[in-house]
mmCIF file of C-alpha atoms and ligand atoms in Angstrom:
data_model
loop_
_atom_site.group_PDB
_atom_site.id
_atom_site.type_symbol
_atom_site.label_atom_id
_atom_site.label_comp_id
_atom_site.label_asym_id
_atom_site.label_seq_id
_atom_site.Cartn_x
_atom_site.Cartn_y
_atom_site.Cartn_z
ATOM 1 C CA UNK A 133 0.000 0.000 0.000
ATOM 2 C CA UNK A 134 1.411 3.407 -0.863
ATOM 3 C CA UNK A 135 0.844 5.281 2.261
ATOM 4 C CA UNK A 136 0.621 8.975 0.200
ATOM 5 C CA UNK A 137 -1.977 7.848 -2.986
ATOM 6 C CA UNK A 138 -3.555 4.790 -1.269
ATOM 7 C CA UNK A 139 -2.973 2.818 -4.229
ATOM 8 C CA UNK A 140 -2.427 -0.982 -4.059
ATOM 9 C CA UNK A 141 0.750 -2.750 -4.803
ATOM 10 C CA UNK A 142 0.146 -5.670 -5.890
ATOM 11 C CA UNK A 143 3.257 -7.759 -4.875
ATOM 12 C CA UNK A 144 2.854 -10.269 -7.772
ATOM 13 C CA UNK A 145 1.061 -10.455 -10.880
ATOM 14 C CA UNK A 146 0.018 -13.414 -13.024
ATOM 15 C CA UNK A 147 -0.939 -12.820 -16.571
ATOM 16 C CA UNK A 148 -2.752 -15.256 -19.230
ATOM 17 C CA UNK A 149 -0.362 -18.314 -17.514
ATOM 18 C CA UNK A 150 -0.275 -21.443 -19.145
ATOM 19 C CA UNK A 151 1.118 -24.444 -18.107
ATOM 20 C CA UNK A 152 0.905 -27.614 -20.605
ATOM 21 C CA UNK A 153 2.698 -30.768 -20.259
ATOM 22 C CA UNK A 154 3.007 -32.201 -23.303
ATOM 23 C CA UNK A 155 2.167 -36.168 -23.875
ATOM 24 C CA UNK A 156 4.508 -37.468 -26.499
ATOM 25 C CA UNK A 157 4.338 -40.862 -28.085
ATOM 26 C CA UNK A 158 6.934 -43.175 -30.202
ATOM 27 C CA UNK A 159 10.564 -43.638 -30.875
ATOM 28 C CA UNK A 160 10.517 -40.095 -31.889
ATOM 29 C CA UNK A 161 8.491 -38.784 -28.621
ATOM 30 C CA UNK A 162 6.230 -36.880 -30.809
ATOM 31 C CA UNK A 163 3.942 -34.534 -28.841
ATOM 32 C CA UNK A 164 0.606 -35.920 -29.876
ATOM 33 C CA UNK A 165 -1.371 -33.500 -27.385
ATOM 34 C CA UNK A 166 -1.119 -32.400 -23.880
ATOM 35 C CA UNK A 167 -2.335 -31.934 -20.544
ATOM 36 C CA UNK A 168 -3.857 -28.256 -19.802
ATOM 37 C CA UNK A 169 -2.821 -27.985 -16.516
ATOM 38 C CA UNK A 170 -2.862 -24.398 -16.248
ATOM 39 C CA UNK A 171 -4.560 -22.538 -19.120
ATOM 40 C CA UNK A 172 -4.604 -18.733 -19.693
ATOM 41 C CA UNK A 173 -4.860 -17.906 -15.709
ATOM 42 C CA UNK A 174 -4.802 -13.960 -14.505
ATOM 43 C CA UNK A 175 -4.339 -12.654 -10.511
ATOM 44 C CA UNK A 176 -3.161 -10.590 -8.872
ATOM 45 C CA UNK A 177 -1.847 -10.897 -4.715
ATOM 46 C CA UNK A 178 -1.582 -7.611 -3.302
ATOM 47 C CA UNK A 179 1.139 -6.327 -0.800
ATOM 48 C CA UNK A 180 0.336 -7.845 2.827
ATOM 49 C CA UNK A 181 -2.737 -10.228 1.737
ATOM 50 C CA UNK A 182 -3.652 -13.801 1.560
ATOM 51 C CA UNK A 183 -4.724 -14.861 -1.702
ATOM 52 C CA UNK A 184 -6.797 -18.722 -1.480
ATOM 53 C CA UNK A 185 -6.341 -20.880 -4.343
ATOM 54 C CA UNK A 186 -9.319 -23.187 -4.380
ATOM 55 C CA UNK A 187 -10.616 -25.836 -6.426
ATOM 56 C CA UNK A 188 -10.492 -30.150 -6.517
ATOM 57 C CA UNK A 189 -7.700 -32.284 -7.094
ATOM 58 C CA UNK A 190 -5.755 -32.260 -10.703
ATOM 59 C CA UNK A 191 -7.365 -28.454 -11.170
ATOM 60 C CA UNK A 192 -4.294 -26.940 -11.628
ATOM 61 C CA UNK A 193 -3.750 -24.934 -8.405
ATOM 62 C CA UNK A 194 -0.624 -26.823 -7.854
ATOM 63 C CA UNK A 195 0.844 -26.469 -11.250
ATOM 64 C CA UNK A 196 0.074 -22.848 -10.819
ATOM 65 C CA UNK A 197 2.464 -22.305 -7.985
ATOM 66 C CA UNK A 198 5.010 -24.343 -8.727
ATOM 67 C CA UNK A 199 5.296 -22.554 -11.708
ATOM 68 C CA UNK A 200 5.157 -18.628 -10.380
ATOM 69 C CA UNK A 201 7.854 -20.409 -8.000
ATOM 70 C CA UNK A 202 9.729 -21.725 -11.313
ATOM 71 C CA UNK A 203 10.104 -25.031 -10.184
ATOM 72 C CA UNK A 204 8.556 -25.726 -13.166
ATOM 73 C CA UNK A 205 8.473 -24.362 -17.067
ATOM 74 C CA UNK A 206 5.622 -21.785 -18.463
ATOM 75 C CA UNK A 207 3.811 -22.488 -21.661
ATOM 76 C CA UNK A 208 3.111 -18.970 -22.208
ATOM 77 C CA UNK A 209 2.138 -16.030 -19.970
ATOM 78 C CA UNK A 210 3.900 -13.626 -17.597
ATOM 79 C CA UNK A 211 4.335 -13.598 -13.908
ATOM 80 C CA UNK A 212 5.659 -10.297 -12.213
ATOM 81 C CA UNK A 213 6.787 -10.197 -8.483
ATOM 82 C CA UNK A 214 7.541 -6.550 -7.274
ATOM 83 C CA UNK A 215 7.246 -5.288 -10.606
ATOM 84 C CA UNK A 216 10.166 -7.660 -12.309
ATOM 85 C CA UNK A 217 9.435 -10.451 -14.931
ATOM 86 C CA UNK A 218 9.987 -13.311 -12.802
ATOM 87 C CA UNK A 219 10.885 -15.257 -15.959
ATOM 88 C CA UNK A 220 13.152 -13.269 -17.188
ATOM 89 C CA UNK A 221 15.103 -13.092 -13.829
ATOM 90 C CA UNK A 222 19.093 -14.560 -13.957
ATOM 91 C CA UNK A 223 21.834 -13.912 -11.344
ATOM 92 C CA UNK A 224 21.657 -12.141 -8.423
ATOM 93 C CA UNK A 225 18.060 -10.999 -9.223
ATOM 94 C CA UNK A 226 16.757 -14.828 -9.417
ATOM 95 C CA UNK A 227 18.888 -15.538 -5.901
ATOM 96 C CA UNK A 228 16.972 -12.303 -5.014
ATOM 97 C CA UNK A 229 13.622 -14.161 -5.694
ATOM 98 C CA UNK A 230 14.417 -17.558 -4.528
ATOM 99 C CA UNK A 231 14.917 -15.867 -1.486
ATOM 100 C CA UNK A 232 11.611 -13.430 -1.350
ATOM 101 C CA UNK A 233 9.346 -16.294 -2.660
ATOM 102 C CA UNK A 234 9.227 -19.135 -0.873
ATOM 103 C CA UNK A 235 7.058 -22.449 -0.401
ATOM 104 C CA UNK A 236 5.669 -25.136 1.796
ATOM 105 C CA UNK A 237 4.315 -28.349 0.651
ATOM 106 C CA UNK A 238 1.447 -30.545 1.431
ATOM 107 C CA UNK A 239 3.509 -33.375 3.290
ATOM 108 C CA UNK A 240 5.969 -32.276 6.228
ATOM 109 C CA UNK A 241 7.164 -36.241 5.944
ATOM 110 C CA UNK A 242 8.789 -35.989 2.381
ATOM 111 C CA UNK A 243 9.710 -31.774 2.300
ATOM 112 C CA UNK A 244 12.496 -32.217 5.037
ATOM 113 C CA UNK A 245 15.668 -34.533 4.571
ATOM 114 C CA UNK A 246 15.727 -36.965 7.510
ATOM 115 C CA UNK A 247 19.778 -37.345 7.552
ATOM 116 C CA UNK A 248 20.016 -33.493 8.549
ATOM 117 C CA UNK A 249 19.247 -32.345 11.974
ATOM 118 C CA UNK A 250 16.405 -29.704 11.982
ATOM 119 C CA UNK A 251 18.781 -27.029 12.689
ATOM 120 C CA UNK A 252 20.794 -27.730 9.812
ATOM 121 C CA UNK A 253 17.342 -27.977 7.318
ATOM 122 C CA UNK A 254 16.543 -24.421 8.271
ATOM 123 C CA UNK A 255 20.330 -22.800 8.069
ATOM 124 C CA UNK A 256 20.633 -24.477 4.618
ATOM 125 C CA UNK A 257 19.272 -21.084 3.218
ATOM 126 C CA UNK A 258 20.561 -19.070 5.565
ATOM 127 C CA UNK A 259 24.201 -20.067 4.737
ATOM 128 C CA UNK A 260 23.203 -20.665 0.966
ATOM 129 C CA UNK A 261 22.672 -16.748 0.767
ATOM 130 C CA UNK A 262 25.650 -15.880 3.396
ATOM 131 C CA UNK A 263 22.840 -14.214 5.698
ATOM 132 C CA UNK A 264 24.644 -15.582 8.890
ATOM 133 C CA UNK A 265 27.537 -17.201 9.333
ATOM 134 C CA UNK A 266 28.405 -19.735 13.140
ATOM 135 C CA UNK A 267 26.667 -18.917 16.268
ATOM 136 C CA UNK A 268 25.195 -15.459 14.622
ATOM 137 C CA UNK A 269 23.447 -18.267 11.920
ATOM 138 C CA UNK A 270 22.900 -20.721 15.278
ATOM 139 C CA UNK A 271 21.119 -18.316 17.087
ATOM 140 C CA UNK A 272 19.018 -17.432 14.222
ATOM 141 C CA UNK A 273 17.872 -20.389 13.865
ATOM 142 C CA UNK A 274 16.914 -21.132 17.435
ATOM 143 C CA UNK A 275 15.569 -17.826 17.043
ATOM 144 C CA UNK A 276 13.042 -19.223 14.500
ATOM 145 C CA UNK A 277 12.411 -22.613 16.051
ATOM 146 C CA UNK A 278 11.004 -20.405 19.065
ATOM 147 C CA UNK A 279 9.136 -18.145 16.467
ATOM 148 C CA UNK A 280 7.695 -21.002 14.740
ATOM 149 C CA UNK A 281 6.370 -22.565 18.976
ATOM 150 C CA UNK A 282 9.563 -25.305 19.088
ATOM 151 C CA UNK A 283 11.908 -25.454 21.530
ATOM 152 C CA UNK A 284 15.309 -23.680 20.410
ATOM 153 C CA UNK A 285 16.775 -27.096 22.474
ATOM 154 C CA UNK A 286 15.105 -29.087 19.168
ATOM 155 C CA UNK A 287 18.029 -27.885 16.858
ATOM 156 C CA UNK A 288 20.392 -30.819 17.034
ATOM 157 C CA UNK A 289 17.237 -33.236 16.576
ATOM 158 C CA UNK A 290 16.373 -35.097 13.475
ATOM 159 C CA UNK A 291 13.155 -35.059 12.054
ATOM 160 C CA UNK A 292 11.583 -38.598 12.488
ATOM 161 C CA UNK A 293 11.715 -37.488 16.516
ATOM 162 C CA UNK A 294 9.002 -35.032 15.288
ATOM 163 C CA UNK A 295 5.084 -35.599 14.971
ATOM 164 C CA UNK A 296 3.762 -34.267 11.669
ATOM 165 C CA UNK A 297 2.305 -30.876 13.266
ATOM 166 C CA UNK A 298 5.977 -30.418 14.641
ATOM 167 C CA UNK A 299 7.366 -31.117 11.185
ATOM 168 C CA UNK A 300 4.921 -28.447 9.332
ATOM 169 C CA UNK A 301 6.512 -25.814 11.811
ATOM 170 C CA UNK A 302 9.890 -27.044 10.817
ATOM 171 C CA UNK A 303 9.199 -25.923 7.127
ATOM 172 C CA UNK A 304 7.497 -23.053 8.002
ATOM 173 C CA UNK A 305 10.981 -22.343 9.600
ATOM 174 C CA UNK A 306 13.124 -23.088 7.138
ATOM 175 C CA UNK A 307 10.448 -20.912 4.759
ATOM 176 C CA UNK A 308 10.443 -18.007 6.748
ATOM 177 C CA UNK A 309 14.624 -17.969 7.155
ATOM 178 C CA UNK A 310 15.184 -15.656 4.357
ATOM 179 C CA UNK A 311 12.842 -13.347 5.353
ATOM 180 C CA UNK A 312 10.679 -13.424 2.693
ATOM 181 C CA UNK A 313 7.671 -11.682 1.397
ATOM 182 C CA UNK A 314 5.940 -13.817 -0.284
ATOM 183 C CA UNK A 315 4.829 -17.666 0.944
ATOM 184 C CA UNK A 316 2.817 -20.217 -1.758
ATOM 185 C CA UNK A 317 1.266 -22.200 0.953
ATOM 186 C CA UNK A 318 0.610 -25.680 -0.973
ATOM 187 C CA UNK A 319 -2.008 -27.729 1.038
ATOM 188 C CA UNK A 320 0.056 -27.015 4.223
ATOM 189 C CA UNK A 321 -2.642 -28.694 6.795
ATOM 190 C CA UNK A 322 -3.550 -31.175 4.696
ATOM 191 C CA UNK A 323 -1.574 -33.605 5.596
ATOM 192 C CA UNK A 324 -2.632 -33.176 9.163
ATOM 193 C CA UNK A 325 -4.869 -33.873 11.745
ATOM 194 C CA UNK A 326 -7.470 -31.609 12.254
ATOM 195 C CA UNK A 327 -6.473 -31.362 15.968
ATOM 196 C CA UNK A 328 -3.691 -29.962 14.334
ATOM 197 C CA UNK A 329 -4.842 -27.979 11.823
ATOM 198 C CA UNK A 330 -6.183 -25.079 13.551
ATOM 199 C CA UNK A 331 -2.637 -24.531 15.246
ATOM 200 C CA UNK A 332 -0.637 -24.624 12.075
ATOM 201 C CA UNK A 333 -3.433 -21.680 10.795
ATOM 202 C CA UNK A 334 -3.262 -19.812 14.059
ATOM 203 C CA UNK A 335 0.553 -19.937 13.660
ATOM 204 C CA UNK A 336 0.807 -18.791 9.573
ATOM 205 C CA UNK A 337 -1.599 -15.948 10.573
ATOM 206 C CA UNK A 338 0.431 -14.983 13.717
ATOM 207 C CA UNK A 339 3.798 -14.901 11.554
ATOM 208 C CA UNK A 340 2.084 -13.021 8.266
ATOM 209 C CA UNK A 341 1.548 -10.043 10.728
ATOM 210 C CA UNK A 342 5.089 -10.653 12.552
ATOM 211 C CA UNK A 343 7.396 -11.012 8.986
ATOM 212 C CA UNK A 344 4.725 -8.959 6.982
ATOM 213 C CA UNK A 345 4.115 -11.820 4.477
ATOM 214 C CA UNK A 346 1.477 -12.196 1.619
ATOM 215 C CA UNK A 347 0.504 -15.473 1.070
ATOM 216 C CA UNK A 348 -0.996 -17.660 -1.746
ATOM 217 C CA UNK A 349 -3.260 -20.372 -0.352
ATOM 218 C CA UNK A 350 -3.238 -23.150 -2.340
ATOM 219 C CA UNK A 351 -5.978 -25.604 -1.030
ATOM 220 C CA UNK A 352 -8.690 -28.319 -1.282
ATOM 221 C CA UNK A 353 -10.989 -27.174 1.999
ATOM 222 C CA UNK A 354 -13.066 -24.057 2.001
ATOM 223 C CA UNK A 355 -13.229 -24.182 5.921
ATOM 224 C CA UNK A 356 -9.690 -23.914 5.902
ATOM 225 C CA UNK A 357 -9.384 -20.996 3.244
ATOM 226 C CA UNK A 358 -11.859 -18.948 4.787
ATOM 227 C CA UNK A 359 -10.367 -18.430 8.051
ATOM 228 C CA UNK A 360 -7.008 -17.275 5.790
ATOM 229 C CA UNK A 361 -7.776 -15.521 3.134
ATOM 230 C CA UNK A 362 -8.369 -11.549 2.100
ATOM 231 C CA UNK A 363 -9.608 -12.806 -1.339
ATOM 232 C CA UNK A 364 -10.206 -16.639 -2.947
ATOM 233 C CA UNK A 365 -10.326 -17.567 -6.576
ATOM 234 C CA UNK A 366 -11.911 -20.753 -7.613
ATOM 235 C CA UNK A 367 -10.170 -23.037 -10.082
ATOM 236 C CA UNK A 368 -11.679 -25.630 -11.980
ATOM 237 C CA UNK A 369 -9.834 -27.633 -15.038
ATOM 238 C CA UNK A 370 -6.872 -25.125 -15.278
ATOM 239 C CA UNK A 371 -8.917 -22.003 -15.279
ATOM 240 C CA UNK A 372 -10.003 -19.000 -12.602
ATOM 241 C CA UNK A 373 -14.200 -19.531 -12.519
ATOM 242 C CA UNK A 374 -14.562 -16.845 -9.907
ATOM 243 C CA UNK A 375 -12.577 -14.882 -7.645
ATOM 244 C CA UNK A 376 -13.638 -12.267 -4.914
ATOM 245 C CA UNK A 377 -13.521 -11.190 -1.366
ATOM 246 C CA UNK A 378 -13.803 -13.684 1.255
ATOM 247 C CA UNK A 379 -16.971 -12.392 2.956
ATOM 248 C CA UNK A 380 -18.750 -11.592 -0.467
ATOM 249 C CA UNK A 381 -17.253 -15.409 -1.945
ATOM 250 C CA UNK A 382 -19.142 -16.982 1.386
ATOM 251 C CA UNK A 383 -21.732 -14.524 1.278
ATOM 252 C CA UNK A 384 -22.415 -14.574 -2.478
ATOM 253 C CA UNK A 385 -21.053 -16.756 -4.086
ATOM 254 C CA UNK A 386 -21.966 -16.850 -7.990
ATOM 255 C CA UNK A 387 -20.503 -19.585 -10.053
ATOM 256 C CA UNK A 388 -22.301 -22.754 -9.801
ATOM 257 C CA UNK A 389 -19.245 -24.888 -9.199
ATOM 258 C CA UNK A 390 -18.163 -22.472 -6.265
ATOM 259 C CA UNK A 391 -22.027 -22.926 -4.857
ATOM 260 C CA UNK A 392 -21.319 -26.736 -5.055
ATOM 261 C CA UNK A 393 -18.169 -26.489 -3.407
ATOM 262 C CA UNK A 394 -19.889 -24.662 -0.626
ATOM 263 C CA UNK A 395 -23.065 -26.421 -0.400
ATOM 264 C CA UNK A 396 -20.492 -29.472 -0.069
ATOM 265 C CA UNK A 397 -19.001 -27.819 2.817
ATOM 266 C CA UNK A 398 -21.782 -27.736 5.309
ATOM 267 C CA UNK A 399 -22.259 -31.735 5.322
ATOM 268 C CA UNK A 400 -21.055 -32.003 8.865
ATOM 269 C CA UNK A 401 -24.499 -30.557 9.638
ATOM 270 C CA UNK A 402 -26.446 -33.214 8.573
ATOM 271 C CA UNK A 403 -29.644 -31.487 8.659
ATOM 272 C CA UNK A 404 -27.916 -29.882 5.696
ATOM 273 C CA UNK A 405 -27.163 -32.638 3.841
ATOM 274 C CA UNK A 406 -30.453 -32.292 1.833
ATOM 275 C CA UNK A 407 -29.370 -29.172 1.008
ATOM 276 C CA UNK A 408 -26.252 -30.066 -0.780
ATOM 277 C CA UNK A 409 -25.730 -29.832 -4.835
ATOM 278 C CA UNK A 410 -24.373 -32.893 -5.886
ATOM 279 C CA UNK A 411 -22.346 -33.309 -8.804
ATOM 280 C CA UNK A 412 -21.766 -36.006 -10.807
ATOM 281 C CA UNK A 413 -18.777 -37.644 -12.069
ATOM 282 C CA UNK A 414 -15.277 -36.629 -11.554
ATOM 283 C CA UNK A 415 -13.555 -33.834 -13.006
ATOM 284 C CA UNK A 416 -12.840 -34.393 -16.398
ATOM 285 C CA UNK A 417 -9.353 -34.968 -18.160
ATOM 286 C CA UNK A 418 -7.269 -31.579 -18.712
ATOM 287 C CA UNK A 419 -6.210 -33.272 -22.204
ATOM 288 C CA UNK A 420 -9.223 -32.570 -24.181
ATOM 289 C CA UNK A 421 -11.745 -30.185 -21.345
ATOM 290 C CA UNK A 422 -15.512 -30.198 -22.538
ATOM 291 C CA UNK A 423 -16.019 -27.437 -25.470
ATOM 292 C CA UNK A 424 -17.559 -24.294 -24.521
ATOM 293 C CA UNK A 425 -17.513 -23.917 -20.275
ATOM 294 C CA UNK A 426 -15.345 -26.921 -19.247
ATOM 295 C CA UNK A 427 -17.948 -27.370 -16.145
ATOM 296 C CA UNK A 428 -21.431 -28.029 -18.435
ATOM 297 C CA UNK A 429 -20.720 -31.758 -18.032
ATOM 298 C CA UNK A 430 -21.118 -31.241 -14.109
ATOM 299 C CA UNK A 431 -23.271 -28.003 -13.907
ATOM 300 C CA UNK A 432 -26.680 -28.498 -12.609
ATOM 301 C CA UNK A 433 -28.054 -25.554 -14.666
ATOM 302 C CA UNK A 434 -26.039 -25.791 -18.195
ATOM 303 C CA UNK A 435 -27.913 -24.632 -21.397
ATOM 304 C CA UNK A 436 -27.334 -25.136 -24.619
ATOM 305 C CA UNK A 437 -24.849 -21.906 -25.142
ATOM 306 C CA UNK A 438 -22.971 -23.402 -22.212
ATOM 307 C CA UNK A 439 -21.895 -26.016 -24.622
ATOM 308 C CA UNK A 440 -20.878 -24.183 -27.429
ATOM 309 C CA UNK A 441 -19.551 -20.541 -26.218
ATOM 310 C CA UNK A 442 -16.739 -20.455 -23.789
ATOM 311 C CA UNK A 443 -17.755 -17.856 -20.960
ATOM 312 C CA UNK A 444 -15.342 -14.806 -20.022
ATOM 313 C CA UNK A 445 -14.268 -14.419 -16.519
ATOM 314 C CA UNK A 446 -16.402 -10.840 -16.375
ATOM 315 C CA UNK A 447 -15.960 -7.792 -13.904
ATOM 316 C CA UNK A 448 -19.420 -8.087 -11.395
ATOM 317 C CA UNK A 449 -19.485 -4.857 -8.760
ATOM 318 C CA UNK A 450 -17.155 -4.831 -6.070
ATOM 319 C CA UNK A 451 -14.375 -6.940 -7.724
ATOM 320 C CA UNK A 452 -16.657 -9.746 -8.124
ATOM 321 C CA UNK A 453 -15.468 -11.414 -11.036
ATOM 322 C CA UNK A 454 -16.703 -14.802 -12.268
ATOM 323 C CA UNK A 455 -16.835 -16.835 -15.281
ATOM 324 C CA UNK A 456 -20.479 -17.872 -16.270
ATOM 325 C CA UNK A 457 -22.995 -17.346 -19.404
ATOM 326 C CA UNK A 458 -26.055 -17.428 -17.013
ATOM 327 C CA UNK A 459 -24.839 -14.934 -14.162
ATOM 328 C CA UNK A 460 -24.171 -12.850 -17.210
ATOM 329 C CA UNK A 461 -28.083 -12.914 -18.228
ATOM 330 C CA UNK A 462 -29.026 -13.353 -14.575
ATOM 331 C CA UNK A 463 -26.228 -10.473 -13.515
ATOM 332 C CA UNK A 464 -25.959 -10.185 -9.774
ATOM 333 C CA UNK A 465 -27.608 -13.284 -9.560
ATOM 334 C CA UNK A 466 -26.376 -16.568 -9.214
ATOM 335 C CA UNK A 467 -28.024 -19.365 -11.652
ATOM 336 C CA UNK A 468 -28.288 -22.293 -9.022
ATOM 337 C CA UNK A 469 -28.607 -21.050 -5.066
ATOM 338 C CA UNK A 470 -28.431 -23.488 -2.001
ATOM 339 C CA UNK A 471 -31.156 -25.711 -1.274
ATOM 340 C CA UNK A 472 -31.736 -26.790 -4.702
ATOM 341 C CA UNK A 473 -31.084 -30.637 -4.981
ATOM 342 C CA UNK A 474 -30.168 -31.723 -8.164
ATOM 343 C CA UNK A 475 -28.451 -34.700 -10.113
ATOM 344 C CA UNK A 476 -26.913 -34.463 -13.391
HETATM 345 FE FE1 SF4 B 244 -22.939 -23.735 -15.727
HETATM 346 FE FE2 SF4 B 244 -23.257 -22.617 -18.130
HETATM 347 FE FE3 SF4 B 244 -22.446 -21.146 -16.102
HETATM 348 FE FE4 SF4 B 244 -20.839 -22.958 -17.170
HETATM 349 S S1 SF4 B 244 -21.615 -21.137 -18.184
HETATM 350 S S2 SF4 B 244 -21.163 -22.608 -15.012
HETATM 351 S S3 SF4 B 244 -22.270 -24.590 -17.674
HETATM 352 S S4 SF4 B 244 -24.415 -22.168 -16.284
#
């Protein structure tokens, strides 16, 4: 936020990303078509906010940040963090990045490397980027296992000795070393109890206020998102469906598939289970999505347009933006609301 003009600054910037992987076949490995992981997405995470990434399994949230990360290649599009074409980056500007952008994955168990003691997972970085060097480095680090509610006493310990909970604050450690300012949270309770699930959340929004971090919340749970997030976008088959504010997403929500995600939500009530949308069939494959809105095989209100005109994601009032023929006609209105039961 600039403090004199009030405008926002947006700390990173995704435009039209695409992320194919390409299926070859043959001696020759020629590409005979591909998997549309990520196709033609657009965001934006703004200085000091948590951006939720939402959607089901294989829609491409993951691919998304593990691209903006560069762990992996784009197809096309741009991604811009602080302004700079992350892309483009080489030298001391990508160290620069690697070190402002960091990430924690879905599985505590696999992310740290069991033949290093904890203390020497998180000063990996530390000394990698010649932050801290012997007991200044030392101290840091016990400095962040206290930060991150471990004993500074754990540093010479190895991380089987840990529960999973206890392993999740280990990364969040190691992420938060190099003092970065962004985080691409990856399913980062997921893997955990829900005992422990509310601590890990308590603890990521404690340390976004102490390390003023932005995060992108990459997840499968809206009850864990909402508690998180400034804004969430809703992915389905590698593209953004809808994206707004977290009390007008819960509030009023417009997209049919981000109604069914909701409606699937309140099952623990199970007064509510009549209530729920229920959609049929899985998602389907990112090699050849359905022609015109890749969700009329699911959506419990499709018309005929909805299989032959791909919808734009459109610009609703306050921010509101969402990708749907019918909300278009219906505009503010949603085209399917909760309590409707229907099969497709
Ligand atoms: Fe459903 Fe049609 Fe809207 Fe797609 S465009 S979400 S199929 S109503």
């Amino acid at each position: 936020m600039n403090g004199t003009n009030h405008k926002i600054h947006n700390i990173l910037e995704v435009r039209n990303l695409k992320k194919y992987f390409p299926i070859t076949r043959g001696i020759f490995s020629k590409v005979v078509n591909s998997v549309k992981a990520v196709d033609d997405i657009s965001f934006n995470i703004r200085a000091g906010e948590t951006l939720g990434l939402v959607g089901e399994s294989g829609c491409g949230k993951t691919t998304a940040g593990r691209v903006i990360i560069r762990l992996d290649r784009p197809t096309d599009g741009n991604v811009y963090f602080e302004g700079g074409d992350v892309f483009k980056l080489r030298g001391e500007e990508l160290m620069r990045f690697r070190k402002n952008v960091q990430i924690i994955f879905q599985d505590p168990y696999s992310s740290l490397n069991p033949r290093l003691s904890i203390g020497s997972i998180i000063a990996e970085g530390i000394s990698a980027h010649g932050i801290a060097r012997g007991k200044k480095k030392k101290a840091a680090v016990e400095d962040l296992l206290e930060k991150v509610g471990l004993s500074a006493g754990y540093y010479g310990r190895y991380p089987h000795e840990f529960s999973g909970g206890q392993r999740q604050r280990v990364a969040i450690a190691r992420a938060l070393s190099l003092n970065p300012r962004l985080v691409i949270c990856d399913e980062p309770v997921s893997a955990l109890d829900v005992s422990i699930q509310a601590q890990i959340l308590n603890l990521l929004a404690k340390l976004k206020k102490d390390f003023n971090l932005s995060y992108m919340f990459i997840t499968h749970n809206l009850s864990v998102v909402e508690h998180v997030s400034d804004r969430i976008a809703t992915m389905y088959l590698g593209e953004i469906v809808e994206l707004a504010d977290t009390a007008e997403y819960y509030s009023n929500p417009l997209h049919p598939y981000t109604i069914s995600l909701l409606s699937a939500n309140m099952l623990p009530d199970p007064k509510n289970k009549k209530k729920a949308i229920i959609l049929k069939g899985d998602v389907p494959s990112p090699i050849d999505p359905p022609s015109g809105c890749r969700f009329h095989t699911r959506c419990p209100v499709a018309e005929e347009i909805c299989r032959i005109q791909c919808p734009v994601l459109e610009d609703k009032p306050s921010g509101h933006l969402v990708r749907c023929h019918l909300v278009s006609k219906n505009e503010p209105k949603p085209p399917v609301k909760f309590g409707v039961v229907k099969e497709i």
